[in-house]
Amino acid sequence: MMKILNFGSMNIDKTYLVDHFVQPGETKTSLQLQTFSGGKGLNQSIALALSGSDVYHLGCIGPDGVFLVEMLKEKGVCTDYITSLPETPTGHAIIQVDNAGQNCILLFAGANRAFDTKMIDKALENFSAGDWILLQNETNELAYAMNCAKSKKMKIAFNPSPADEKINDLPLNLVDLFFINETEGATLTGETNAKDILDTMLKKFPDASVVLTLGKRGSIFRKANNNIMQPAFDAEVKDTTGACDTYTGFFLANYINGAALHDCMQLATMASTIQVTREGAATAIPTLDEVKKSLTNL
């Protein structure tokens, strides 16, 4: 089985339930506060592990983040490449969730942007040609990791979230598989329409595959002339935090193991559908058996 190194963030999520998002100049009292494990990297590692992948997490935490490592271990993720930094706080997120289950998120990077190149070198020593590295935009040293991984002939999957103006400075020509939503697609291409985003992505990165998630409108896989649309499934939404991370993990796990593209998309879509019906991010990710059972019940 091919191995996956997930070079990703680990966050403590503070989730506040509100009847509407805080507006400029407004002070609100939240209806509820819950603390969850989170971070795009951690969420995606757990989704990969629950999909049956051999996944290794490369991350950094502070003294307050030990429980994040324990959760990864419980879910089957190898944590040998996680570094604890005694004087740096763990990354955290302040998340507002409204009555419709939609969210807005404020991030503090903390230890997630305290990587040095030696940490990356040490982890990559144990990976080789054909293995995958997965990255998001919540850590530093992304360009270094991409270049080193490609020099070892590893495959690169990239989820450029949260999108910012520095994304296009990365060596994106090295990426084999992009996971983007419409906001991230607009940052990468300057386009706003889904078709235009995909067309421009394939012009800029002709050797890459692209998965574009569209929320309630489903998702699209694009590789050269191969275009596959997967509709969304209906769900009673409680919290959308981590839905795209769940999709990413389930799709990638099945994709690298040779599953048919339609199956990859269907499994990923159902996994994220189940995930949004539960509270939290990482704690809400379903198992592969749950996903398959739900698909058989359609």
PDB file of C-alpha atoms in Angstrom:
ATOM      1  CA  MET A   1       0.000   0.000   0.000  1.00  0.00           C
ATOM      2  CA  MET A   2       1.257   3.468  -0.867  1.00  0.00           C
ATOM      3  CA  LYS A   3       1.924   5.741   2.081  1.00  0.00           C
ATOM      4  CA  ILE A   4       0.569   9.254   2.562  1.00  0.00           C
ATOM      5  CA  LEU A   5       2.456  11.951   4.445  1.00  0.00           C
ATOM      6  CA  ASN A   6       0.058  14.692   5.473  1.00  0.00           C
ATOM      7  CA  PHE A   7       2.006  17.882   6.163  1.00  0.00           C
ATOM      8  CA  GLY A   8      -0.806  19.662   7.915  1.00  0.00           C
ATOM      9  CA  SER A   9      -2.205  21.896  10.597  1.00  0.00           C
ATOM     10  CA  MET A  10      -3.468  20.861  14.015  1.00  0.00           C
ATOM     11  CA  ASN A  11      -5.894  23.196  15.767  1.00  0.00           C
ATOM     12  CA  ILE A  12      -7.956  23.503  18.893  1.00  0.00           C
ATOM     13  CA  ASP A  13     -11.416  24.499  17.616  1.00  0.00           C
ATOM     14  CA  LYS A  14     -13.542  26.773  19.802  1.00  0.00           C
ATOM     15  CA  THR A  15     -17.009  26.510  18.257  1.00  0.00           C
ATOM     16  CA  TYR A  16     -19.648  29.087  19.183  1.00  0.00           C
ATOM     17  CA  LEU A  17     -23.299  28.527  18.269  1.00  0.00           C
ATOM     18  CA  VAL A  18     -24.950  31.813  17.242  1.00  0.00           C
ATOM     19  CA  ASP A  19     -28.268  32.797  15.693  1.00  0.00           C
ATOM     20  CA  HIS A  20     -26.356  34.935  13.177  1.00  0.00           C
ATOM     21  CA  PHE A  21     -22.715  35.777  12.523  1.00  0.00           C
ATOM     22  CA  VAL A  22     -21.282  38.731  14.435  1.00  0.00           C
ATOM     23  CA  GLN A  23     -21.543  41.938  12.418  1.00  0.00           C
ATOM     24  CA  PRO A  24     -19.078  44.868  12.420  1.00  0.00           C
ATOM     25  CA  GLY A  25     -19.460  46.829  15.662  1.00  0.00           C
ATOM     26  CA  GLU A  26     -21.738  44.192  17.198  1.00  0.00           C
ATOM     27  CA  THR A  27     -21.216  42.369  20.491  1.00  0.00           C
ATOM     28  CA  LYS A  28     -23.048  39.049  20.786  1.00  0.00           C
ATOM     29  CA  THR A  29     -23.591  36.424  23.439  1.00  0.00           C
ATOM     30  CA  SER A  30     -23.194  32.939  21.974  1.00  0.00           C
ATOM     31  CA  LEU A  31     -25.830  30.283  22.577  1.00  0.00           C
ATOM     32  CA  GLN A  32     -23.240  27.571  23.234  1.00  0.00           C
ATOM     33  CA  LEU A  33     -19.493  26.913  23.297  1.00  0.00           C
ATOM     34  CA  GLN A  34     -17.859  23.583  22.481  1.00  0.00           C
ATOM     35  CA  THR A  35     -14.188  22.647  22.113  1.00  0.00           C
ATOM     36  CA  PHE A  36     -13.172  20.204  19.395  1.00  0.00           C
ATOM     37  CA  SER A  37     -10.066  18.803  17.715  1.00  0.00           C
ATOM     38  CA  GLY A  38      -9.509  20.444  14.347  1.00  0.00           C
ATOM     39  CA  GLY A  39      -7.227  21.975  11.762  1.00  0.00           C
ATOM     40  CA  LYS A  40      -7.459  21.095   8.087  1.00  0.00           C
ATOM     41  CA  GLY A  41      -4.451  18.803   8.341  1.00  0.00           C
ATOM     42  CA  LEU A  42      -5.724  16.888  11.363  1.00  0.00           C
ATOM     43  CA  ASN A  43      -9.205  16.549   9.855  1.00  0.00           C
ATOM     44  CA  GLN A  44      -7.816  15.242   6.580  1.00  0.00           C
ATOM     45  CA  SER A  45      -5.476  12.778   8.306  1.00  0.00           C
ATOM     46  CA  ILE A  46      -8.388  11.314  10.257  1.00  0.00           C
ATOM     47  CA  ALA A  47     -10.539  11.083   7.121  1.00  0.00           C
ATOM     48  CA  LEU A  48      -7.680   9.310   5.338  1.00  0.00           C
ATOM     49  CA  ALA A  49      -7.183   6.875   8.206  1.00  0.00           C
ATOM     50  CA  LEU A  50     -10.898   6.115   8.512  1.00  0.00           C
ATOM     51  CA  SER A  51     -10.877   5.402   4.772  1.00  0.00           C
ATOM     52  CA  GLY A  52      -8.236   2.729   5.314  1.00  0.00           C
ATOM     53  CA  SER A  53      -5.117   4.629   4.242  1.00  0.00           C
ATOM     54  CA  ASP A  54      -1.610   4.268   5.633  1.00  0.00           C
ATOM     55  CA  VAL A  55      -1.279   7.910   6.740  1.00  0.00           C
ATOM     56  CA  TYR A  56       1.480   9.709   8.634  1.00  0.00           C
ATOM     57  CA  HIS A  57       0.966  13.191  10.068  1.00  0.00           C
ATOM     58  CA  LEU A  58       3.718  15.810   9.964  1.00  0.00           C
ATOM     59  CA  GLY A  59       2.673  18.531  12.390  1.00  0.00           C
ATOM     60  CA  CYS A  60       3.565  20.847  15.265  1.00  0.00           C
ATOM     61  CA  ILE A  61       1.743  21.510  18.526  1.00  0.00           C
ATOM     62  CA  GLY A  62       2.311  23.460  21.712  1.00  0.00           C
ATOM     63  CA  PRO A  63       1.952  22.132  25.269  1.00  0.00           C
ATOM     64  CA  ASP A  64      -1.831  22.573  25.056  1.00  0.00           C
ATOM     65  CA  GLY A  65      -2.194  20.276  22.037  1.00  0.00           C
ATOM     66  CA  VAL A  66      -1.337  16.842  23.425  1.00  0.00           C
ATOM     67  CA  PHE A  67      -4.954  15.698  23.143  1.00  0.00           C
ATOM     68  CA  LEU A  68      -4.813  16.315  19.379  1.00  0.00           C
ATOM     69  CA  VAL A  69      -1.998  13.774  19.039  1.00  0.00           C
ATOM     70  CA  GLU A  70      -3.926  11.267  21.130  1.00  0.00           C
ATOM     71  CA  MET A  71      -6.947  11.647  18.893  1.00  0.00           C
ATOM     72  CA  LEU A  72      -4.890  11.021  15.758  1.00  0.00           C
ATOM     73  CA  LYS A  73      -3.461   7.858  17.319  1.00  0.00           C
ATOM     74  CA  GLU A  74      -6.931   6.631  18.289  1.00  0.00           C
ATOM     75  CA  LYS A  75      -8.085   7.020  14.684  1.00  0.00           C
ATOM     76  CA  GLY A  76      -5.132   5.082  13.251  1.00  0.00           C
ATOM     77  CA  VAL A  77      -2.842   7.909  12.142  1.00  0.00           C
ATOM     78  CA  CYS A  78       0.929   7.531  12.668  1.00  0.00           C
ATOM     79  CA  THR A  79       2.107  10.465  14.804  1.00  0.00           C
ATOM     80  CA  ASP A  80       5.874   9.853  14.727  1.00  0.00           C
ATOM     81  CA  TYR A  81       6.488  13.121  12.861  1.00  0.00           C
ATOM     82  CA  ILE A  82       4.621  15.463  15.203  1.00  0.00           C
ATOM     83  CA  THR A  83       6.840  17.897  17.133  1.00  0.00           C
ATOM     84  CA  SER A  84       5.853  19.494  20.439  1.00  0.00           C
ATOM     85  CA  LEU A  85       7.199  23.033  20.873  1.00  0.00           C
ATOM     86  CA  PRO A  86       7.325  23.979  24.565  1.00  0.00           C
ATOM     87  CA  GLU A  87       7.060  27.746  24.130  1.00  0.00           C
ATOM     88  CA  THR A  88       4.656  27.992  21.180  1.00  0.00           C
ATOM     89  CA  PRO A  89       0.872  27.688  21.573  1.00  0.00           C
ATOM     90  CA  THR A  90      -1.037  25.193  19.464  1.00  0.00           C
ATOM     91  CA  GLY A  91      -2.905  26.686  16.539  1.00  0.00           C
ATOM     92  CA  HIS A  92      -6.542  27.412  17.222  1.00  0.00           C
ATOM     93  CA  ALA A  93      -9.719  28.439  15.453  1.00  0.00           C
ATOM     94  CA  ILE A  94     -12.625  30.574  16.591  1.00  0.00           C
ATOM     95  CA  ILE A  95     -15.644  29.205  14.739  1.00  0.00           C
ATOM     96  CA  GLN A  96     -19.131  30.683  14.580  1.00  0.00           C
ATOM     97  CA  VAL A  97     -21.876  28.256  13.533  1.00  0.00           C
ATOM     98  CA  ASP A  98     -25.314  29.693  12.762  1.00  0.00           C
ATOM     99  CA  ASN A  99     -28.755  28.098  12.848  1.00  0.00           C
ATOM    100  CA  ALA A 100     -28.384  26.884   9.253  1.00  0.00           C
ATOM    101  CA  GLY A 101     -25.139  25.076  10.089  1.00  0.00           C
ATOM    102  CA  GLN A 102     -22.990  27.509   8.099  1.00  0.00           C
ATOM    103  CA  ASN A 103     -19.739  28.705   9.624  1.00  0.00           C
ATOM    104  CA  CYS A 104     -17.184  31.486   9.618  1.00  0.00           C
ATOM    105  CA  ILE A 105     -13.714  30.844  10.986  1.00  0.00           C
ATOM    106  CA  LEU A 106     -10.917  32.971  12.449  1.00  0.00           C
ATOM    107  CA  LEU A 107      -7.552  31.189  12.567  1.00  0.00           C
ATOM    108  CA  PHE A 108      -4.503  31.673  14.771  1.00  0.00           C
ATOM    109  CA  ALA A 109      -1.584  29.758  13.255  1.00  0.00           C
ATOM    110  CA  GLY A 110       0.516  29.215  16.384  1.00  0.00           C
ATOM    111  CA  ALA A 111       2.693  26.105  16.081  1.00  0.00           C
ATOM    112  CA  ASN A 112       1.337  25.407  12.591  1.00  0.00           C
ATOM    113  CA  ARG A 113       3.689  28.032  11.180  1.00  0.00           C
ATOM    114  CA  ALA A 114       6.716  27.089  13.282  1.00  0.00           C
ATOM    115  CA  PHE A 115       8.111  24.361  11.015  1.00  0.00           C
ATOM    116  CA  ASP A 116      11.739  24.276  10.014  1.00  0.00           C
ATOM    117  CA  THR A 117      13.178  22.403   7.049  1.00  0.00           C
ATOM    118  CA  LYS A 118      14.860  19.786   9.258  1.00  0.00           C
ATOM    119  CA  MET A 119      11.442  18.530  10.403  1.00  0.00           C
ATOM    120  CA  ILE A 120      10.395  18.060   6.789  1.00  0.00           C
ATOM    121  CA  ASP A 121      13.676  16.384   5.810  1.00  0.00           C
ATOM    122  CA  LYS A 122      13.415  13.923   8.693  1.00  0.00           C
ATOM    123  CA  ALA A 123       9.888  12.890   7.752  1.00  0.00           C
ATOM    124  CA  LEU A 124      10.608  12.568   4.028  1.00  0.00           C
ATOM    125  CA  GLU A 125      13.495  10.168   4.690  1.00  0.00           C
ATOM    126  CA  ASN A 126      10.885   7.462   5.144  1.00  0.00           C
ATOM    127  CA  PHE A 127       8.975   8.049   1.912  1.00  0.00           C
ATOM    128  CA  SER A 128       9.832   7.191  -1.677  1.00  0.00           C
ATOM    129  CA  ALA A 129       8.680   7.289  -5.295  1.00  0.00           C
ATOM    130  CA  GLY A 130       4.973   6.612  -5.659  1.00  0.00           C
ATOM    131  CA  ASP A 131       4.081   7.710  -2.144  1.00  0.00           C
ATOM    132  CA  TRP A 132       1.936  10.822  -1.707  1.00  0.00           C
ATOM    133  CA  ILE A 133       2.273  14.047   0.237  1.00  0.00           C
ATOM    134  CA  LEU A 134      -0.846  16.064   1.071  1.00  0.00           C
ATOM    135  CA  LEU A 135      -0.586  19.761   1.942  1.00  0.00           C
ATOM    136  CA  GLN A 136      -2.902  22.628   2.862  1.00  0.00           C
ATOM    137  CA  ASN A 137      -2.218  26.353   3.293  1.00  0.00           C
ATOM    138  CA  GLU A 138      -2.241  26.468   7.099  1.00  0.00           C
ATOM    139  CA  THR A 139       1.482  25.697   7.551  1.00  0.00           C
ATOM    140  CA  ASN A 140       4.764  27.327   6.528  1.00  0.00           C
ATOM    141  CA  GLU A 141       7.572  25.876   4.349  1.00  0.00           C
ATOM    142  CA  LEU A 142       5.126  24.593   1.739  1.00  0.00           C
ATOM    143  CA  ALA A 143       7.393  25.333  -1.231  1.00  0.00           C
ATOM    144  CA  TYR A 144      10.281  23.503   0.410  1.00  0.00           C
ATOM    145  CA  ALA A 145       8.106  20.467   1.129  1.00  0.00           C
ATOM    146  CA  MET A 146       6.757  20.394  -2.429  1.00  0.00           C
ATOM    147  CA  ASN A 147      10.198  20.606  -4.010  1.00  0.00           C
ATOM    148  CA  CYS A 148      11.679  17.953  -1.719  1.00  0.00           C
ATOM    149  CA  ALA A 149       8.766  15.581  -2.244  1.00  0.00           C
ATOM    150  CA  LYS A 150       8.923  15.939  -6.016  1.00  0.00           C
ATOM    151  CA  SER A 151      12.686  15.332  -5.989  1.00  0.00           C
ATOM    152  CA  LYS A 152      11.861  11.951  -4.416  1.00  0.00           C
ATOM    153  CA  LYS A 153       9.262  11.358  -7.172  1.00  0.00           C
ATOM    154  CA  MET A 154       6.400  11.475  -4.718  1.00  0.00           C
ATOM    155  CA  LYS A 155       2.936  12.546  -5.835  1.00  0.00           C
ATOM    156  CA  ILE A 156       1.590  15.838  -4.492  1.00  0.00           C
ATOM    157  CA  ALA A 157      -1.994  16.621  -3.486  1.00  0.00           C
ATOM    158  CA  PHE A 158      -2.718  20.206  -2.500  1.00  0.00           C
ATOM    159  CA  ASN A 159      -5.723  21.865  -0.888  1.00  0.00           C
ATOM    160  CA  PRO A 160      -4.920  25.621  -1.105  1.00  0.00           C
ATOM    161  CA  SER A 161      -7.058  26.590   1.866  1.00  0.00           C
ATOM    162  CA  PRO A 162      -7.292  29.153   3.282  1.00  0.00           C
ATOM    163  CA  ALA A 163      -6.677  30.865  -0.034  1.00  0.00           C
ATOM    164  CA  ASP A 164      -4.535  34.006  -0.024  1.00  0.00           C
ATOM    165  CA  GLU A 165      -2.451  36.097  -2.410  1.00  0.00           C
ATOM    166  CA  LYS A 166       0.695  34.066  -1.681  1.00  0.00           C
ATOM    167  CA  ILE A 167      -0.765  30.826  -3.078  1.00  0.00           C
ATOM    168  CA  ASN A 168       0.332  31.613  -6.610  1.00  0.00           C
ATOM    169  CA  ASP A 169       3.955  32.066  -5.478  1.00  0.00           C
ATOM    170  CA  LEU A 170       4.189  28.340  -4.671  1.00  0.00           C
ATOM    171  CA  PRO A 171       5.567  25.828  -7.222  1.00  0.00           C
ATOM    172  CA  LEU A 172       2.057  24.751  -8.188  1.00  0.00           C
ATOM    173  CA  ASN A 173       3.318  23.174 -11.403  1.00  0.00           C
ATOM    174  CA  LEU A 174       4.533  20.297  -9.195  1.00  0.00           C
ATOM    175  CA  VAL A 175       1.038  19.457  -7.941  1.00  0.00           C
ATOM    176  CA  ASP A 176      -0.579  16.259  -9.252  1.00  0.00           C
ATOM    177  CA  LEU A 177      -4.012  16.682  -7.673  1.00  0.00           C
ATOM    178  CA  PHE A 178      -5.759  19.874  -6.543  1.00  0.00           C
ATOM    179  CA  PHE A 179      -8.701  20.006  -4.139  1.00  0.00           C
ATOM    180  CA  ILE A 180     -10.379  23.415  -4.417  1.00  0.00           C
ATOM    181  CA  ASN A 181     -13.683  25.118  -3.784  1.00  0.00           C
ATOM    182  CA  GLU A 182     -14.947  28.066  -5.816  1.00  0.00           C
ATOM    183  CA  THR A 183     -13.257  30.665  -3.581  1.00  0.00           C
ATOM    184  CA  GLU A 184      -9.890  28.935  -3.845  1.00  0.00           C
ATOM    185  CA  GLY A 185     -10.443  28.400  -7.553  1.00  0.00           C
ATOM    186  CA  ALA A 186     -11.054  32.124  -8.018  1.00  0.00           C
ATOM    187  CA  THR A 187      -7.798  32.938  -6.201  1.00  0.00           C
ATOM    188  CA  LEU A 188      -5.853  30.533  -8.426  1.00  0.00           C
ATOM    189  CA  THR A 189      -7.453  31.495 -11.733  1.00  0.00           C
ATOM    190  CA  GLY A 190      -9.165  34.877 -11.458  1.00  0.00           C
ATOM    191  CA  GLU A 191     -12.392  33.208 -12.618  1.00  0.00           C
ATOM    192  CA  THR A 192     -15.674  32.906 -10.716  1.00  0.00           C
ATOM    193  CA  ASN A 193     -17.688  30.464 -12.808  1.00  0.00           C
ATOM    194  CA  ALA A 194     -17.092  26.753 -12.119  1.00  0.00           C
ATOM    195  CA  LYS A 195     -16.531  25.862 -15.781  1.00  0.00           C
ATOM    196  CA  ASP A 196     -14.132  28.770 -16.264  1.00  0.00           C
ATOM    197  CA  ILE A 197     -12.242  27.857 -13.097  1.00  0.00           C
ATOM    198  CA  LEU A 198     -11.744  24.297 -14.319  1.00  0.00           C
ATOM    199  CA  ASP A 199     -10.827  25.359 -17.850  1.00  0.00           C
ATOM    200  CA  THR A 200      -8.227  27.818 -16.574  1.00  0.00           C
ATOM    201  CA  MET A 201      -6.823  25.347 -14.029  1.00  0.00           C
ATOM    202  CA  LEU A 202      -6.230  22.812 -16.773  1.00  0.00           C
ATOM    203  CA  LYS A 203      -4.603  25.429 -19.001  1.00  0.00           C
ATOM    204  CA  LYS A 204      -2.266  26.517 -16.210  1.00  0.00           C
ATOM    205  CA  PHE A 205      -1.595  22.990 -14.904  1.00  0.00           C
ATOM    206  CA  PRO A 206      -2.186  20.610 -17.828  1.00  0.00           C
ATOM    207  CA  ASP A 207      -0.653  17.602 -16.079  1.00  0.00           C
ATOM    208  CA  ALA A 208      -2.743  17.955 -12.930  1.00  0.00           C
ATOM    209  CA  SER A 209      -6.133  16.616 -11.925  1.00  0.00           C
ATOM    210  CA  VAL A 210      -8.616  18.939 -10.209  1.00  0.00           C
ATOM    211  CA  VAL A 211     -11.460  18.252  -7.801  1.00  0.00           C
ATOM    212  CA  LEU A 212     -13.773  21.270  -7.484  1.00  0.00           C
ATOM    213  CA  THR A 213     -16.280  21.140  -4.629  1.00  0.00           C
ATOM    214  CA  LEU A 214     -19.468  23.151  -5.059  1.00  0.00           C
ATOM    215  CA  GLY A 215     -21.306  22.712  -1.768  1.00  0.00           C
ATOM    216  CA  LYS A 216     -24.973  21.868  -2.333  1.00  0.00           C
ATOM    217  CA  ARG A 217     -24.293  21.623  -6.092  1.00  0.00           C
ATOM    218  CA  GLY A 218     -21.974  18.661  -5.640  1.00  0.00           C
ATOM    219  CA  SER A 219     -18.441  18.322  -7.021  1.00  0.00           C
ATOM    220  CA  ILE A 220     -16.590  17.964 -10.317  1.00  0.00           C
ATOM    221  CA  PHE A 221     -13.461  15.979 -11.192  1.00  0.00           C
ATOM    222  CA  ARG A 222     -11.482  17.261 -14.165  1.00  0.00           C
ATOM    223  CA  LYS A 223      -8.440  15.742 -15.856  1.00  0.00           C
ATOM    224  CA  ALA A 224      -7.769  16.796 -19.444  1.00  0.00           C
ATOM    225  CA  ASN A 225     -11.023  15.913 -21.245  1.00  0.00           C
ATOM    226  CA  ASN A 226     -12.300  13.674 -18.461  1.00  0.00           C
ATOM    227  CA  ASN A 227     -15.089  15.553 -16.668  1.00  0.00           C
ATOM    228  CA  ILE A 228     -17.163  13.809 -13.965  1.00  0.00           C
ATOM    229  CA  MET A 229     -19.986  15.462 -12.030  1.00  0.00           C
ATOM    230  CA  GLN A 230     -21.139  14.132  -8.655  1.00  0.00           C
ATOM    231  CA  PRO A 231     -24.395  15.553  -7.246  1.00  0.00           C
ATOM    232  CA  ALA A 232     -24.661  16.344  -3.545  1.00  0.00           C
ATOM    233  CA  PHE A 233     -26.799  14.223  -1.230  1.00  0.00           C
ATOM    234  CA  ASP A 234     -29.534  15.746   0.927  1.00  0.00           C
ATOM    235  CA  ALA A 235     -28.720  16.207   4.603  1.00  0.00           C
ATOM    236  CA  GLU A 236     -30.004  17.970   7.696  1.00  0.00           C
ATOM    237  CA  VAL A 237     -27.011  20.229   8.285  1.00  0.00           C
ATOM    238  CA  LYS A 238     -25.769  20.930  11.809  1.00  0.00           C
ATOM    239  CA  ASP A 239     -22.223  22.125  11.156  1.00  0.00           C
ATOM    240  CA  THR A 240     -20.287  22.377   7.880  1.00  0.00           C
ATOM    241  CA  THR A 241     -16.876  22.727   9.585  1.00  0.00           C
ATOM    242  CA  GLY A 242     -14.556  20.065   8.188  1.00  0.00           C
ATOM    243  CA  ALA A 243     -16.864  18.920   5.387  1.00  0.00           C
ATOM    244  CA  CYS A 244     -14.355  19.636   2.615  1.00  0.00           C
ATOM    245  CA  ASP A 245     -11.583  18.023   4.671  1.00  0.00           C
ATOM    246  CA  THR A 246     -13.680  14.878   5.003  1.00  0.00           C
ATOM    247  CA  TYR A 247     -14.299  14.892   1.252  1.00  0.00           C
ATOM    248  CA  THR A 248     -10.579  15.345   0.552  1.00  0.00           C
ATOM    249  CA  GLY A 249      -9.521  12.466   2.790  1.00  0.00           C
ATOM    250  CA  PHE A 250     -12.056   9.983   1.489  1.00  0.00           C
ATOM    251  CA  PHE A 251     -11.486  10.890  -2.157  1.00  0.00           C
ATOM    252  CA  LEU A 252      -7.692  10.737  -1.933  1.00  0.00           C
ATOM    253  CA  ALA A 253      -7.641   7.463   0.021  1.00  0.00           C
ATOM    254  CA  ASN A 254      -9.692   5.694  -2.625  1.00  0.00           C
ATOM    255  CA  TYR A 255      -8.090   7.493  -5.584  1.00  0.00           C
ATOM    256  CA  ILE A 256      -4.544   6.401  -4.790  1.00  0.00           C
ATOM    257  CA  ASN A 257      -5.700   2.835  -4.233  1.00  0.00           C
ATOM    258  CA  GLY A 258      -7.093   2.632  -7.758  1.00  0.00           C
ATOM    259  CA  ALA A 259     -10.829   2.985  -7.152  1.00  0.00           C
ATOM    260  CA  ALA A 260     -12.954   4.163 -10.055  1.00  0.00           C
ATOM    261  CA  LEU A 261     -13.340   7.937 -10.121  1.00  0.00           C
ATOM    262  CA  HIS A 262     -17.108   7.737  -9.782  1.00  0.00           C
ATOM    263  CA  ASP A 263     -16.696   5.586  -6.670  1.00  0.00           C
ATOM    264  CA  CYS A 264     -14.128   8.005  -5.215  1.00  0.00           C
ATOM    265  CA  MET A 265     -16.505  10.909  -5.654  1.00  0.00           C
ATOM    266  CA  GLN A 266     -19.534   9.062  -4.358  1.00  0.00           C
ATOM    267  CA  LEU A 267     -17.753   7.833  -1.233  1.00  0.00           C
ATOM    268  CA  ALA A 268     -16.284  11.274  -0.565  1.00  0.00           C
ATOM    269  CA  THR A 269     -19.636  12.963  -1.060  1.00  0.00           C
ATOM    270  CA  MET A 270     -21.458  10.603   1.280  1.00  0.00           C
ATOM    271  CA  ALA A 271     -18.709  10.898   3.895  1.00  0.00           C
ATOM    272  CA  SER A 272     -18.976  14.690   3.930  1.00  0.00           C
ATOM    273  CA  THR A 273     -22.777  14.455   3.910  1.00  0.00           C
ATOM    274  CA  ILE A 274     -22.734  12.351   7.071  1.00  0.00           C
ATOM    275  CA  GLN A 275     -20.118  14.626   8.617  1.00  0.00           C
ATOM    276  CA  VAL A 276     -22.218  17.801   8.342  1.00  0.00           C
ATOM    277  CA  THR A 277     -25.137  16.174  10.178  1.00  0.00           C
ATOM    278  CA  ARG A 278     -22.959  16.045  13.319  1.00  0.00           C
ATOM    279  CA  GLU A 279     -21.354  18.680  15.507  1.00  0.00           C
ATOM    280  CA  GLY A 280     -17.642  19.397  15.287  1.00  0.00           C
ATOM    281  CA  ALA A 281     -15.067  18.689  12.614  1.00  0.00           C
ATOM    282  CA  ALA A 282     -12.722  15.762  13.284  1.00  0.00           C
ATOM    283  CA  THR A 283     -15.069  14.109  15.774  1.00  0.00           C
ATOM    284  CA  ALA A 284     -17.858  14.089  13.180  1.00  0.00           C
ATOM    285  CA  ILE A 285     -15.992  12.196  10.441  1.00  0.00           C
ATOM    286  CA  PRO A 286     -17.608   8.806   9.715  1.00  0.00           C
ATOM    287  CA  THR A 287     -15.946   5.443   9.179  1.00  0.00           C
ATOM    288  CA  LEU A 288     -15.733   3.803   5.763  1.00  0.00           C
ATOM    289  CA  ASP A 289     -18.267   1.182   6.878  1.00  0.00           C
ATOM    290  CA  GLU A 290     -20.746   3.931   7.819  1.00  0.00           C
ATOM    291  CA  VAL A 291     -20.280   5.568   4.436  1.00  0.00           C
ATOM    292  CA  LYS A 292     -20.759   2.341   2.483  1.00  0.00           C
ATOM    293  CA  LYS A 293     -23.840   1.431   4.512  1.00  0.00           C
ATOM    294  CA  SER A 294     -25.403   4.833   3.816  1.00  0.00           C
ATOM    295  CA  LEU A 295     -24.740   4.445   0.090  1.00  0.00           C
ATOM    296  CA  THR A 296     -26.440   1.056   0.006  1.00  0.00           C
ATOM    297  CA  ASN A 297     -29.478   2.617   1.681  1.00  0.00           C
ATOM    298  CA  LEU A 298     -29.943   5.303  -0.980  1.00  0.00           C
TER     299      LEU A 298
END
